[in-house]
N, CA, C and O of each residue as an XYZ file, in Angstrom:
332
protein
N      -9.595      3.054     -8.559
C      -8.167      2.860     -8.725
C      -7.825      1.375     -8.714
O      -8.700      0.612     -8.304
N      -6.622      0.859     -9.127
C      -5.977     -0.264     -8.890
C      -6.362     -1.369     -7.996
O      -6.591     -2.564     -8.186
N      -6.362     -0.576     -6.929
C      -6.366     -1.488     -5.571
C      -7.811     -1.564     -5.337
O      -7.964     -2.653     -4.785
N      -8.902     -1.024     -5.452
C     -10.326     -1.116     -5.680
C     -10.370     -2.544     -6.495
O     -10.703     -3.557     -5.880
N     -10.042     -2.604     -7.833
C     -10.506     -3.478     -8.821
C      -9.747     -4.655     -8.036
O     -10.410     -5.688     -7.947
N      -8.628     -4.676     -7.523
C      -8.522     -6.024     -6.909
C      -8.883     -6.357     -5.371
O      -8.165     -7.152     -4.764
N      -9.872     -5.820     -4.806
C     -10.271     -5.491     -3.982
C     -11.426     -6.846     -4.122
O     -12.218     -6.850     -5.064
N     -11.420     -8.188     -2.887
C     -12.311     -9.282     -3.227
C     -13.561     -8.632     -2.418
O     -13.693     -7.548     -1.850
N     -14.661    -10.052     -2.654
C     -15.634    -10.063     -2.312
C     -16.254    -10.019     -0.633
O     -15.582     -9.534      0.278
N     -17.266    -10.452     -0.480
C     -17.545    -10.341      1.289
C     -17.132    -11.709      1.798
O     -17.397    -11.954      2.976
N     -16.588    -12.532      1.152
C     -16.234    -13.995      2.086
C     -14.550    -13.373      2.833
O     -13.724    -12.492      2.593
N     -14.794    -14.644      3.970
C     -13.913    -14.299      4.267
C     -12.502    -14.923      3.534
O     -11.519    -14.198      3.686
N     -12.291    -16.123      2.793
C     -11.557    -16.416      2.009
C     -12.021    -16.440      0.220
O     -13.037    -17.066     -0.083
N     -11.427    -15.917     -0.584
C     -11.014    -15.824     -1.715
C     -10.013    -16.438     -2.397
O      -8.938    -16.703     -1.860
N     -10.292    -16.718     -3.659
C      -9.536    -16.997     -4.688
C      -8.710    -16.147     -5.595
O      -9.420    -15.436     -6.307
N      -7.134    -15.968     -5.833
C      -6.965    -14.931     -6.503
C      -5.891    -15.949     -7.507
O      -5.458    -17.022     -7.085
N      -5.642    -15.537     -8.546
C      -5.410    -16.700     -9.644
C      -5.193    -17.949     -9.077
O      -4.093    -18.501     -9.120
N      -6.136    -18.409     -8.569
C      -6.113    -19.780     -8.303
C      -5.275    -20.260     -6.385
O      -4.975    -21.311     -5.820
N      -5.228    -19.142     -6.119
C      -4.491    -19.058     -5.023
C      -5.595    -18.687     -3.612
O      -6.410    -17.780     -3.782
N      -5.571    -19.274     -2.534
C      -6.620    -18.773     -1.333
C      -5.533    -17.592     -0.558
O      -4.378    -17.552     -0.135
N      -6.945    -16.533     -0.710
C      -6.104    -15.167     -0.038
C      -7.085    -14.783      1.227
O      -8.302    -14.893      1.077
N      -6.718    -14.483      2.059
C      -7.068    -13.874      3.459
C      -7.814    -12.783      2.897
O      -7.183    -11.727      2.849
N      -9.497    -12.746      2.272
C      -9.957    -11.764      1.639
C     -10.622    -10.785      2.527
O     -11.232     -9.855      1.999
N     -10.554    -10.930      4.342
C     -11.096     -9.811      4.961
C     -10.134     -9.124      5.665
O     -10.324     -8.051      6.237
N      -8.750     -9.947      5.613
C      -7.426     -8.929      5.721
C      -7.471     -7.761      4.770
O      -7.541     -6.540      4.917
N      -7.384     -8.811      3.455
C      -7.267     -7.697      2.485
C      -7.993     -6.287      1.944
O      -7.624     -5.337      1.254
N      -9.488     -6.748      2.780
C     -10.550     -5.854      2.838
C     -10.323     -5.122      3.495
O     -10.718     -4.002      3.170
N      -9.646     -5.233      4.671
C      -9.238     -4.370      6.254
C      -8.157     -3.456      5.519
O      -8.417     -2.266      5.344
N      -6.923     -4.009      5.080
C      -6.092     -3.170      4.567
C      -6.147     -2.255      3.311
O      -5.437     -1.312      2.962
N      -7.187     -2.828      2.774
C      -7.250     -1.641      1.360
C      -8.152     -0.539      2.165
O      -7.909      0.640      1.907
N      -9.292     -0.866      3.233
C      -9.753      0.226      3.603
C      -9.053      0.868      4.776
O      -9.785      1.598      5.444
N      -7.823      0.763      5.171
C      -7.199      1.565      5.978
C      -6.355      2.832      5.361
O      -5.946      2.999      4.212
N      -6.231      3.710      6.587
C      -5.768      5.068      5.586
C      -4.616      5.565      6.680
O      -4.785      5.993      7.822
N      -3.261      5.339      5.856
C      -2.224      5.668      7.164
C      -1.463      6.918      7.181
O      -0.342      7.297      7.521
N      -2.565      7.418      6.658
C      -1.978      9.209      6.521
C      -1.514      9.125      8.377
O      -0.365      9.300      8.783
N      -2.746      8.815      9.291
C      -2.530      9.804     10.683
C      -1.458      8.926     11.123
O      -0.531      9.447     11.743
N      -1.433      7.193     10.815
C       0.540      6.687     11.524
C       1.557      7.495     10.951
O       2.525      7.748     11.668
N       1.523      7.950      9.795
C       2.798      8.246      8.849
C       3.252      9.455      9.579
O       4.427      9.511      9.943
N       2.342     10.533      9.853
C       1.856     11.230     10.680
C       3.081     10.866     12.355
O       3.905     11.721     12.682
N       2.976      9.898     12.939
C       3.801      9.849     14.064
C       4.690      9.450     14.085
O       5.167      9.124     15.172
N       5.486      9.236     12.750
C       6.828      8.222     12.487
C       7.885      9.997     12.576
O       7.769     11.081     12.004
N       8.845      9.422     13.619
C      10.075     10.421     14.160
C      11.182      9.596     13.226
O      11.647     10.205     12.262
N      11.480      8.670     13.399
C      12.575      8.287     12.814
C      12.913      7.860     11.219
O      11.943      7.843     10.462
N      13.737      7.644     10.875
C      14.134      7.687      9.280
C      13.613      6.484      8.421
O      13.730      5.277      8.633
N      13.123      7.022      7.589
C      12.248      6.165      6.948
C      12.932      6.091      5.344
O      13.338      7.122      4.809
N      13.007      4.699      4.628
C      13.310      4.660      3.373
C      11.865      4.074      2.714
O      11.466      2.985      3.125
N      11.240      4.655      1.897
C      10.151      4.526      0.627
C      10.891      3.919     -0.335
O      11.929      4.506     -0.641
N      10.651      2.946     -0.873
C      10.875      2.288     -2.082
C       9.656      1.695     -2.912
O       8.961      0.754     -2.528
N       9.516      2.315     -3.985
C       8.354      1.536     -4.873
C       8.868      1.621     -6.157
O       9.669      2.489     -6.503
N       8.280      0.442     -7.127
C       8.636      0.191     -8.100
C       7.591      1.376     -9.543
O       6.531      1.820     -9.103
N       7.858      1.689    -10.723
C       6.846      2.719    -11.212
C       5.838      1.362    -11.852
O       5.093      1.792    -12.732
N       5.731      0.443    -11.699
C       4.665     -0.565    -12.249
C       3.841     -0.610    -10.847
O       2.672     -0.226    -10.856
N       4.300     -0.969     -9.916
C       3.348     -1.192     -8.466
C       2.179     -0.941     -8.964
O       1.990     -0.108     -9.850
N       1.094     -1.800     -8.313
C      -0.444     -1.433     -8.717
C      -0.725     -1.066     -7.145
O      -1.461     -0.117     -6.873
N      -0.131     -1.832     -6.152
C      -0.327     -2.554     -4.935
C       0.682     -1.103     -3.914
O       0.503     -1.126     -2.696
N       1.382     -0.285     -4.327
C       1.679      0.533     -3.730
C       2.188      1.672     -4.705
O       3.236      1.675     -5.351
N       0.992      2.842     -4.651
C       1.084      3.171     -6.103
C       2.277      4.253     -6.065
O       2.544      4.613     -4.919
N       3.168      4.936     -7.242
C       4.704      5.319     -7.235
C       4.235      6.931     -6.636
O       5.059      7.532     -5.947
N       3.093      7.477     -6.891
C       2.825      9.126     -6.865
C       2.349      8.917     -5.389
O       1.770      9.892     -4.910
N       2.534      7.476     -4.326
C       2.209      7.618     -2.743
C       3.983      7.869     -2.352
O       4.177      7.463     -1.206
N       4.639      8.147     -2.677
C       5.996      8.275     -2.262
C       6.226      9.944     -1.942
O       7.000     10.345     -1.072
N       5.375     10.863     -2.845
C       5.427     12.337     -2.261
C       4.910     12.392     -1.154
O       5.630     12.804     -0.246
N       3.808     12.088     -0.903
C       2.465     11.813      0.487
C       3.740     11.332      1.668
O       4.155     12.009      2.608
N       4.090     10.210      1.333
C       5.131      9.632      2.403
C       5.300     10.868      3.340
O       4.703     11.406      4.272
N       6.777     11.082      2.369
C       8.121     12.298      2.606
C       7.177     13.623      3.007
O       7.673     14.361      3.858
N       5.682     14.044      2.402
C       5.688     15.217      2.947
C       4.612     14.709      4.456
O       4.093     15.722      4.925
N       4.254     13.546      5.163
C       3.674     13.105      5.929
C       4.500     12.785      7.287
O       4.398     13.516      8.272
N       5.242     11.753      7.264
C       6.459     11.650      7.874
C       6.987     12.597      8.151
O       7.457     13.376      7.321
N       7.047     12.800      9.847
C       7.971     13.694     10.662
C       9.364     13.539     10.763
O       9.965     14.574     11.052
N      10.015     12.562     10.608
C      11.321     12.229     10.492
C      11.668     12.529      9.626
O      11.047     13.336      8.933
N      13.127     11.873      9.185
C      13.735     12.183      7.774
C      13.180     11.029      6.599
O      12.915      9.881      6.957
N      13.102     11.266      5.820
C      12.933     10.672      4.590
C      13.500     10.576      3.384
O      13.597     11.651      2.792
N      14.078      9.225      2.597
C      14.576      9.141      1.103
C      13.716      8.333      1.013
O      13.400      7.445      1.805
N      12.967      8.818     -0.722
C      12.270      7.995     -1.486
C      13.088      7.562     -2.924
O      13.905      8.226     -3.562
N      12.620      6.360     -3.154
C      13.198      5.807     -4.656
C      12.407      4.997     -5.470
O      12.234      3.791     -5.294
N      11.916      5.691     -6.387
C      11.066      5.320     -7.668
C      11.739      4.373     -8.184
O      12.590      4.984     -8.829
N      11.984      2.931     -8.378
C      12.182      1.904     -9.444
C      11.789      1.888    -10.809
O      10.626      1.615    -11.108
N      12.474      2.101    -11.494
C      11.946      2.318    -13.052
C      11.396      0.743    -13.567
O      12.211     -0.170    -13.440
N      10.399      0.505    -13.987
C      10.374     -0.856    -14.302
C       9.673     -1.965    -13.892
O       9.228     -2.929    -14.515
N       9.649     -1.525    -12.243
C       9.447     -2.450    -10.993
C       8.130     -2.764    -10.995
O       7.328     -1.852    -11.197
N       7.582     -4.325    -10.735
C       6.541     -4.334     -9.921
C       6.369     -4.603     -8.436
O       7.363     -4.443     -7.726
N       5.059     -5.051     -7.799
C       5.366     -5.243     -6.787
C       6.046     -6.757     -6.098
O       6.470     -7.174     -5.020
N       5.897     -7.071     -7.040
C       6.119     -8.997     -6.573
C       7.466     -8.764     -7.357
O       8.266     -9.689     -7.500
């Protein structure tokens, strides 16, 4: 998927268009999976993603709402990326 292909190498800093990125953050966070937090959230939560997002993809907004114990509104951005 998406977030795989931009997924850096084993250093701990990287280059991403020309920019130095925290590449074992980013390693940490693409391999985290927050089904079981989403999982303990009681209170009201708003989802917003754009339908371009690569970086938070638009079909994780059902997962949310049916994960989340609280209440939930989600909103698809027509258009949107993530930046």
């Amino acid at each position: 998927d998406d977030a795989h292909r931009q997924r850096p190498g084993d250093a701990d800093v990287a280059r991403v268009d020309g920019a130095r990125v925290n590449a074992r953050w980013t390693r940490e966070f693409l391999d985290h999976d927050p089904r079981e937090d989403l999982r303990r959230i009681r209170v009201p939560v708003l989802a917003v993603t754009g339908t371009k997002d690569v970086q938070a993809r638009p079909d994780d907004l059902a997962a949310v709402a049916d994960l989340v114990a609280g209440p939930v509104e989600t909103h698809r951005v027509p258009d949107l990326t993530h930046t």
